[in-house]
Coordinates of C-alpha atoms in Angstrom, one line a residue:
M18 CA -12.9 26.2 11.5
I19 CA -16.0 24.6 9.9
E20 CA -15.6 27.0 6.9
E21 CA -12.4 25.2 6.0
Y22 CA -14.3 22.0 5.2
R23 CA -15.6 21.5 1.7
G24 CA -16.5 18.6 -0.6
V25 CA -18.5 15.4 -0.4
W26 CA -16.5 12.1 0.0
V27 CA -17.6 8.5 -0.5
F28 CA -15.6 5.6 0.9
I29 CA -15.2 3.1 -1.9
E30 CA -15.4 -0.3 -0.4
Q31 CA -13.8 -3.0 -2.5
N32 CA -13.2 -6.7 -2.0
D33 CA -10.7 -8.7 -4.2
G34 CA -10.7 -5.9 -6.8
E35 CA -14.5 -5.6 -7.0
I36 CA -16.3 -2.4 -5.9
E37 CA -19.2 -3.1 -3.5
G38 CA -22.6 -2.1 -5.0
V39 CA -23.4 0.2 -2.0
S40 CA -20.4 2.4 -2.9
L41 CA -21.7 2.9 -6.4
E42 CA -25.1 3.8 -4.9
L43 CA -23.5 6.3 -2.6
L44 CA -21.7 7.9 -5.5
G45 CA -25.1 8.5 -7.0
A46 CA -26.4 10.0 -3.7
G47 CA -23.2 11.9 -3.2
R48 CA -23.4 13.4 -6.7
K49 CA -26.8 15.0 -5.8
L50 CA -25.4 16.4 -2.6
A51 CA -22.3 17.8 -4.2
D52 CA -24.2 19.4 -7.0
K53 CA -26.5 21.1 -4.5
L54 CA -23.6 22.4 -2.5
E55 CA -21.6 23.2 -5.6
V56 CA -18.6 21.2 -4.5
T57 CA -16.5 18.3 -5.7
L58 CA -17.5 14.7 -5.3
S59 CA -14.6 12.5 -4.3
G60 CA -14.2 8.7 -4.0
V61 CA -11.8 7.4 -1.3
L62 CA -10.1 4.2 -2.3
L63 CA -7.9 2.2 0.0
G64 CA -6.2 -1.2 -0.5
H65 CA -3.4 -2.7 -2.5
D66 CA -3.1 -2.5 -6.3
V67 CA -6.4 -0.7 -6.4
K68 CA -5.6 2.2 -8.7
A69 CA -7.1 0.4 -11.7
L70 CA -10.5 0.9 -10.0
C71 CA -10.3 4.7 -10.3
P72 CA -11.8 5.0 -13.8
E73 CA -14.8 3.0 -12.6
V74 CA -15.3 5.3 -9.6
I75 CA -15.2 8.3 -12.0
A76 CA -17.6 6.6 -14.4
Y77 CA -20.2 6.4 -11.6
G78 CA -20.0 10.1 -10.8
A79 CA -16.9 11.1 -8.9
D80 CA -14.9 14.2 -9.9
E81 CA -11.8 12.8 -8.3
V82 CA -10.4 9.8 -6.5
Y83 CA -8.1 9.8 -3.5
V84 CA -6.0 6.6 -3.4
V85 CA -4.0 5.2 -0.5
D86 CA -2.2 2.0 -1.7
H87 CA -0.2 -0.2 0.6
P88 CA 0.5 -3.9 0.8
I89 CA -0.7 -3.9 4.5
M90 CA -4.1 -2.7 3.2
K91 CA -4.6 -5.8 1.0
D92 CA -7.1 -7.1 3.5
Y93 CA -9.4 -4.9 5.6
R94 CA -8.2 -4.1 9.1
T95 CA -9.7 -1.3 11.2
E96 CA -6.3 0.2 12.2
S97 CA -4.7 0.4 8.8
F98 CA -7.7 1.7 7.0
M99 CA -8.5 4.2 9.8
K100 CA -4.9 5.6 9.5
G101 CA -5.4 5.9 5.7
I102 CA -8.7 7.8 6.2
M103 CA -7.3 10.0 8.9
L104 CA -4.3 11.0 6.7
L105 CA -6.7 12.1 3.9
A106 CA -9.4 13.7 6.1
E107 CA -7.0 15.8 8.1
K108 CA -5.2 17.0 5.0
Y109 CA -8.1 17.7 2.7
K110 CA -11.0 18.4 5.1
P111 CA -14.2 17.1 3.6
E112 CA -17.5 18.5 4.9
I113 CA -19.5 15.3 4.2
F114 CA -18.2 11.7 4.3
L115 CA -20.5 8.8 3.4
Y116 CA -19.9 5.1 4.0
G117 CA -21.9 2.0 3.2
A118 CA -23.6 0.4 6.2
T119 CA -21.7 -2.9 5.6
P120 CA -19.8 -4.7 8.4
N121 CA -16.5 -3.0 7.3
G122 CA -18.1 0.3 6.5
K123 CA -19.8 0.6 9.9
D124 CA -16.6 -0.5 11.7
L125 CA -14.4 2.0 9.8
A126 CA -16.8 4.9 10.1
S127 CA -17.2 4.6 13.8
A128 CA -13.5 4.4 14.3
V129 CA -12.8 7.4 12.1
A130 CA -15.6 9.4 13.8
T131 CA -14.1 8.7 17.2
D132 CA -10.6 9.9 16.1
L133 CA -11.9 12.9 14.3
S134 CA -14.2 13.8 17.3
T135 CA -17.2 14.2 15.0
G136 CA -20.7 12.8 14.7
L137 CA -21.9 9.7 12.8
T138 CA -25.5 8.8 11.8
A139 CA -25.8 5.1 11.4
D140 CA -28.0 3.1 9.0
T141 CA -29.3 6.2 7.1
T142 CA -32.0 5.7 4.6
M143 CA -32.5 9.3 3.3
L144 CA -30.0 12.1 2.6
D145 CA -30.4 15.8 1.9
V146 CA -28.7 19.1 2.7
D147 CA -29.7 22.4 4.2
L148 CA -28.1 24.7 1.7
E149 CA -28.2 27.8 3.8
K150 CA -26.5 26.2 6.8
R151 CA -24.6 23.5 4.7
L152 CA -25.8 20.8 7.0
L153 CA -26.2 17.2 6.0
E154 CA -29.7 16.0 6.8
A155 CA -29.3 12.3 7.5
S156 CA -32.6 10.5 8.2
R157 CA -33.2 7.0 9.6
P158 CA -36.0 5.1 11.2
A159 CA -36.2 5.6 15.0
F160 CA -38.3 4.3 17.9
G161 CA -38.7 0.9 16.4
G162 CA -39.3 2.3 13.0
N163 CA -42.4 4.2 13.9
I164 CA -40.9 7.6 13.0
M165 CA -38.2 9.0 10.8
A166 CA -35.5 10.9 12.7
T167 CA -33.4 13.5 10.8
I168 CA -30.0 13.9 12.5
L169 CA -27.7 17.0 12.1
C170 CA -24.1 17.5 13.0
K171 CA -24.0 21.2 13.6
K172 CA -20.6 21.8 15.3
H173 CA -18.2 19.3 14.0
R174 CA -16.8 18.2 10.6
P175 CA -16.8 16.1 8.6
Q176 CA -20.5 15.2 8.8
M177 CA -20.6 11.5 8.5
A178 CA -23.2 8.8 7.8
T179 CA -23.4 5.2 7.0
V180 CA -26.1 4.3 4.4
R181 CA -27.9 1.0 4.0
P182 CA -27.3 -0.8 0.8
K183 CA -30.1 -0.8 -1.8
V184 CA -31.8 2.4 -0.6
M185 CA -29.9 4.8 -2.9
K186 CA -29.7 4.5 -6.7
A187 CA -26.4 4.4 -8.6
L188 CA -26.0 6.6 -11.6
D189 CA -25.7 5.1 -15.1
R190 CA -22.1 4.2 -15.8
D191 CA -20.6 6.8 -18.0
T192 CA -17.1 5.9 -19.3
S193 CA -16.7 9.2 -21.1
R194 CA -16.4 11.0 -17.7
T195 CA -12.9 12.2 -16.8
G196 CA -11.6 13.0 -13.3
K197 CA -8.5 13.5 -11.2
I198 CA -6.6 10.8 -9.3
I199 CA -4.8 11.9 -6.2
E200 CA -2.3 9.4 -4.7
E201 CA -1.1 9.7 -1.1
E202 CA 1.8 7.8 0.5
I203 CA 1.4 6.3 4.0
D204 CA 4.0 4.9 6.3
L205 CA 2.8 1.6 7.7
K206 CA 4.8 -1.3 9.1
E207 CA 3.4 -4.7 9.8
E208 CA 5.2 -5.0 13.1
N209 CA 3.3 -2.0 14.3
M210 CA -0.1 -3.4 13.5
R211 CA -2.0 -4.6 16.6
T212 CA -3.9 -7.3 14.6
K213 CA -2.8 -9.8 12.0
V214 CA -4.7 -11.4 9.1
L215 CA -4.0 -15.1 9.5
K216 CA -6.6 -16.4 7.1
V217 CA -9.5 -15.2 5.0
V218 CA -12.4 -17.6 5.1
K219 CA -15.0 -17.1 2.3
D220 CA -18.7 -17.3 3.1
V221 CA -19.8 -20.8 2.5
T222 CA -23.4 -20.5 3.6
K223 CA -25.9 -22.3 1.5
V224 CA -28.7 -19.8 2.3
A225 CA -29.6 -17.9 -0.8
S226 CA -28.7 -14.2 -0.7
L227 CA -31.7 -11.8 -0.9
A228 CA -29.5 -8.9 -2.0
D229 CA -29.2 -10.0 -5.7
A230 CA -32.6 -11.7 -6.1
H231 CA -34.8 -10.5 -9.0
V232 CA -37.9 -12.0 -7.4
V233 CA -38.7 -12.4 -3.7
V234 CA -41.6 -14.2 -2.2
A235 CA -42.0 -13.0 1.4
G236 CA -44.4 -14.1 4.1
G237 CA -45.6 -12.9 7.4
K238 CA -47.4 -14.2 10.5
G239 CA -50.7 -13.9 8.6
L240 CA -49.9 -17.4 7.2
G241 CA -50.8 -18.8 10.6
D242 CA -48.0 -21.2 11.4
I243 CA -44.8 -22.8 10.0
H244 CA -47.0 -25.3 8.0
G245 CA -48.9 -22.4 6.4
F246 CA -45.6 -20.8 5.6
Q247 CA -44.6 -23.7 3.5
L248 CA -46.8 -22.1 0.8
I249 CA -44.2 -19.4 0.5
H250 CA -41.5 -22.0 -0.2
E251 CA -43.7 -23.8 -2.7
L252 CA -44.5 -20.6 -4.6
A253 CA -40.9 -19.5 -4.6
D254 CA -39.8 -22.9 -5.9
T255 CA -42.4 -22.8 -8.6
I256 CA -41.3 -19.4 -10.0
G257 CA -37.6 -19.6 -9.2
A258 CA -37.7 -16.9 -6.6
S259 CA -35.9 -16.3 -3.2
V260 CA -37.7 -16.6 0.1
G261 CA -38.0 -13.8 2.6
G262 CA -40.0 -13.0 5.7
T263 CA -40.8 -10.5 8.4
R264 CA -39.1 -10.2 11.8
D265 CA -42.1 -12.0 13.5
V266 CA -41.5 -14.9 11.1
V267 CA -37.8 -15.1 11.9
E268 CA -38.4 -14.8 15.7
A269 CA -40.9 -17.6 15.4
G270 CA -38.2 -19.8 13.9
W271 CA -39.9 -20.2 10.5
L272 CA -36.9 -18.7 8.7
P273 CA -33.2 -17.9 9.5
H274 CA -32.3 -14.3 10.2
E275 CA -30.4 -14.1 6.9
L276 CA -33.8 -14.1 5.1
Q277 CA -35.4 -11.3 7.2
V278 CA -36.5 -8.2 5.2
G279 CA -36.8 -4.9 7.0
Q280 CA -35.2 -2.4 9.3
T281 CA -33.3 -5.0 11.3
G282 CA -32.8 -7.4 8.3
E283 CA -32.1 -6.9 4.6
T284 CA -32.9 -3.9 2.4
I285 CA -33.7 -5.2 -1.0
T286 CA -34.8 -3.9 -4.4
P287 CA -36.0 -6.9 -6.5
K288 CA -38.0 -6.6 -9.7
I289 CA -40.9 -8.3 -8.1
Y290 CA -41.8 -8.6 -4.4
F291 CA -44.6 -10.8 -3.2
A292 CA -45.8 -9.7 0.3
I293 CA -48.1 -12.5 1.5
G294 CA -49.8 -12.3 4.9
I295 CA -47.7 -9.2 5.7
S296 CA -49.5 -6.3 7.4
G297 CA -47.0 -3.7 6.2
A298 CA -45.5 -2.3 9.4
I299 CA -43.0 0.5 8.6
Q300 CA -40.2 -1.7 10.1
H301 CA -40.8 -4.1 7.2
V302 CA -41.7 -1.7 4.5
V303 CA -38.4 0.2 4.9
G304 CA -36.6 -2.9 3.6
M305 CA -38.6 -3.5 0.5
K306 CA -40.5 -0.3 -0.6
N307 CA -38.1 0.3 -3.5
S308 CA -39.0 -2.9 -5.2
E309 CA -40.0 -2.4 -8.8
F310 CA -43.3 -4.2 -8.4
I311 CA -44.9 -5.1 -5.1
I312 CA -47.8 -7.7 -5.1
A313 CA -49.6 -7.8 -1.8
I314 CA -52.0 -10.5 -0.6
N315 CA -53.8 -9.8 2.7
K316 CA -57.3 -10.5 3.9
D317 CA -57.5 -7.1 5.7
P318 CA -58.5 -4.5 3.1
N319 CA -57.1 -1.8 5.3
A320 CA -53.6 -3.4 5.8
P321 CA -50.9 -0.7 5.4
I322 CA -49.1 -3.0 2.9
F323 CA -51.6 -1.9 0.3
D324 CA -50.3 1.7 0.5
V325 CA -47.0 0.7 -1.0
A326 CA -48.3 -2.2 -3.2
T327 CA -48.3 -2.0 -7.0
Y328 CA -51.0 -4.6 -7.1
G329 CA -53.1 -5.9 -4.2
I330 CA -55.3 -8.9 -3.7
V331 CA -57.7 -8.9 -0.7
G332 CA -58.4 -12.4 0.4
D333 CA -57.2 -15.4 2.4
A334 CA -53.6 -16.3 1.3
M335 CA -54.3 -19.9 2.1
E336 CA -56.8 -19.9 -0.7
I337 CA -55.1 -17.5 -3.1
V338 CA -51.5 -18.8 -3.1
P339 CA -52.4 -22.4 -4.1
K340 CA -54.2 -21.0 -7.1
L341 CA -51.2 -18.9 -8.0
I342 CA -49.0 -21.9 -7.7
E343 CA -51.3 -23.9 -9.9
Q344 CA -51.3 -21.2 -12.6
F345 CA -47.6 -20.6 -12.5
K346 CA -47.0 -24.4 -12.9
K347 CA -49.3 -24.4 -15.9
L348 CA -47.5 -21.4 -17.4
R349 CA -44.1 -23.0 -16.9
K350 CA -45.2 -26.2 -18.5
E351 CA -46.5 -24.2 -21.5
K352 CA -43.2 -22.3 -21.7
G353 CA -41.0 -25.4 -21.4
G354 CA -40.1 -24.8 -17.8
E355 CA -38.8 -21.2 -18.3
V356 CA -40.4 -18.1 -16.8
S357 CA -39.2 -14.6 -17.7
Y358 CA -39.6 -11.6 -15.4
V359 CA -38.4 -9.0 -17.9

């Protein structure tokens, strides 16, 4: 019976003893949902020797933490983690279960949804609840990002969603908070696992990560060609920023996919975001709209990017950007090479 299901759960993804940022963001979003529904917010922590992370989960908003600890769970595998989640979900029956839309989070959520015969909304960017019907309202871009679709799971529980990193906001860390830790035993044997972890290879890419960048200079097809796009690299180098771009830029081969910002790329929240030669299609905006300051440069005064920009410059980027580079170089020289964005 649906009425038996209560509580909001957040899967706490961790790697090498470090909690992923998206999990802390989901605790913030989950806190709001749990308060509206007047239920408990719980973190779900799986791994090996992970109990020490429980106080951190509580400090970021959880009322309690479910822990399944086993040596087999030292490294992520779909089968072992799914068994751990199934053990908890079937016993405690949460009504809402949130996961980060990371490779592991999406893999795990889809496997759990299949075994629980429930629904899953993927890559959610907004969350709310219908209090009267106790329905999770999980919204995400649809039809190429041209509309926002709100998806409901009316007949099955738990209601599940994966949420993109950087679209929710974590609560301030409060070490004075106290909560309950619930440990569950699980019977797992390595010989029964269908997959083995032979080796863990760390990411050795030299491409700068956009996720942690404080300043991003992004360009679009309005720069004309790959030679015009070099202004983006030059401005980024001058101010010590990371480079990003639109899907059109990536498809044209001007940038690798790792540097794409938008619905099918990265969702980022830097302090400063330069949108240069970018029209402002919703597919791109969904990936950068939560930046603290957005500075847009576009020769079209009616470009949609100006609707989300903090500051806008109407003009030809090919004329404006070289002047910005010149002024930033002058400023850096005056400041001894250091530029602060605080």
